Short mmCIF file of C-alpha atoms in Angstrom, two decimals:
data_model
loop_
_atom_site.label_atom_id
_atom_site.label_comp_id
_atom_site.label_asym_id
_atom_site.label_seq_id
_atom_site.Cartn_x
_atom_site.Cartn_y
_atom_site.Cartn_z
CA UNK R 49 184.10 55.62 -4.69
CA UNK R 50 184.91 56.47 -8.20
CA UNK R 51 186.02 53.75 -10.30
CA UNK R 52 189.48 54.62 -12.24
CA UNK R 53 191.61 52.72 -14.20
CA UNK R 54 195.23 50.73 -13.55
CA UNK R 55 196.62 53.75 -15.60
CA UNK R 56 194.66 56.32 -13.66
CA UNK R 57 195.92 54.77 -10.75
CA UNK R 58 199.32 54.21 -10.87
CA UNK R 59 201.69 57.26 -12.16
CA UNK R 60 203.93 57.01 -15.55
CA UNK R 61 203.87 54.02 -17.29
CA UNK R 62 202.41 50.76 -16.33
CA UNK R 63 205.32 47.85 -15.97
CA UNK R 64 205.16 45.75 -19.21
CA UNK R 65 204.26 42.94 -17.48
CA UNK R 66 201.08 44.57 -15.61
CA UNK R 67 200.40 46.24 -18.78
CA UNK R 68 199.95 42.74 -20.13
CA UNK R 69 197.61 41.35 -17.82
CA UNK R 70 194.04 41.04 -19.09
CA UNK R 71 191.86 43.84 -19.07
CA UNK R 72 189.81 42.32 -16.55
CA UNK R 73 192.56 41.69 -14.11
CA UNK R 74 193.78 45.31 -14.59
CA UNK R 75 190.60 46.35 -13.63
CA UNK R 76 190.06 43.81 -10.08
CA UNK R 77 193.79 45.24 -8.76
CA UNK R 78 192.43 48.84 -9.80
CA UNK R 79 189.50 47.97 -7.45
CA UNK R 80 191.88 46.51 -4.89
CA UNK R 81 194.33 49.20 -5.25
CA UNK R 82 191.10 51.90 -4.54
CA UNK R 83 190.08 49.65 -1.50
CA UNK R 84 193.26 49.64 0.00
CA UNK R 85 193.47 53.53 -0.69
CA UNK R 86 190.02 53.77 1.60
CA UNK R 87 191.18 51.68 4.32
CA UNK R 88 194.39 53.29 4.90
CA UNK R 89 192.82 56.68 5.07
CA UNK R 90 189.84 55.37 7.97
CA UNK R 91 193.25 53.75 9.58
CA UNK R 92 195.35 56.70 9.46
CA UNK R 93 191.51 59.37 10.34
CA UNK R 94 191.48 56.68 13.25
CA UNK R 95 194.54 56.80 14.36
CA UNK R 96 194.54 60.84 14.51
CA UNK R 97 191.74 60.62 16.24
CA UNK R 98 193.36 58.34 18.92
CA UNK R 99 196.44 60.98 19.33
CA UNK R 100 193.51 63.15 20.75
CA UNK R 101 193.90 61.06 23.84
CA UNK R 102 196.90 62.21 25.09
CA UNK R 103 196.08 65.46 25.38
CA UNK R 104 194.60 67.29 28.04
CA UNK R 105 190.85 67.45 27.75
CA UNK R 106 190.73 71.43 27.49
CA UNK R 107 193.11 70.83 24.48
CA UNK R 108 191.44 68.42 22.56
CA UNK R 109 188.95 70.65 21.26
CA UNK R 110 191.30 73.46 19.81
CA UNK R 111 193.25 70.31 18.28
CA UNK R 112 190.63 68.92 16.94
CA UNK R 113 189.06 72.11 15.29
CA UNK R 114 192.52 72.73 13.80
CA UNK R 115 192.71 69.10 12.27
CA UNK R 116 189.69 69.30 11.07
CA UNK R 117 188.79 66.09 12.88
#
């Protein structure tokens, strides 16, 4: 995981009132912001892996192939 900045993070300009925070807190809800980032893409890899269940088993391996799952 590459560590970025609030800036980095977040497109156009930072809200005045995050753009106040300390420098420090900027850079824990860039961390959280990254973290949450991870975990939504193993939920969302998880749950198209999941979808493979539904389909025949002769299918699943074309499907999958063509996901790149």
């Amino acid at each position: 995981m590459t560590e970025q900045t609030l800036a980095e993070l977040i497109p156009g300009d930072l809200p005045p009132g995050i753009a106040a925070l300390d420098p420090q807190v900027q850079a824990e809800l860039a961390q959280a912001i990254e973290d949450a980032r991870w975990r939504q893409a193993g939920e969302l890899r998880d749950g198209a892996r999941g979808m493979l269940d539904v389909l025949p088993r002769l299918l699943r391996g074309v499907v999958k192939k063509a996901a790149g799952l």
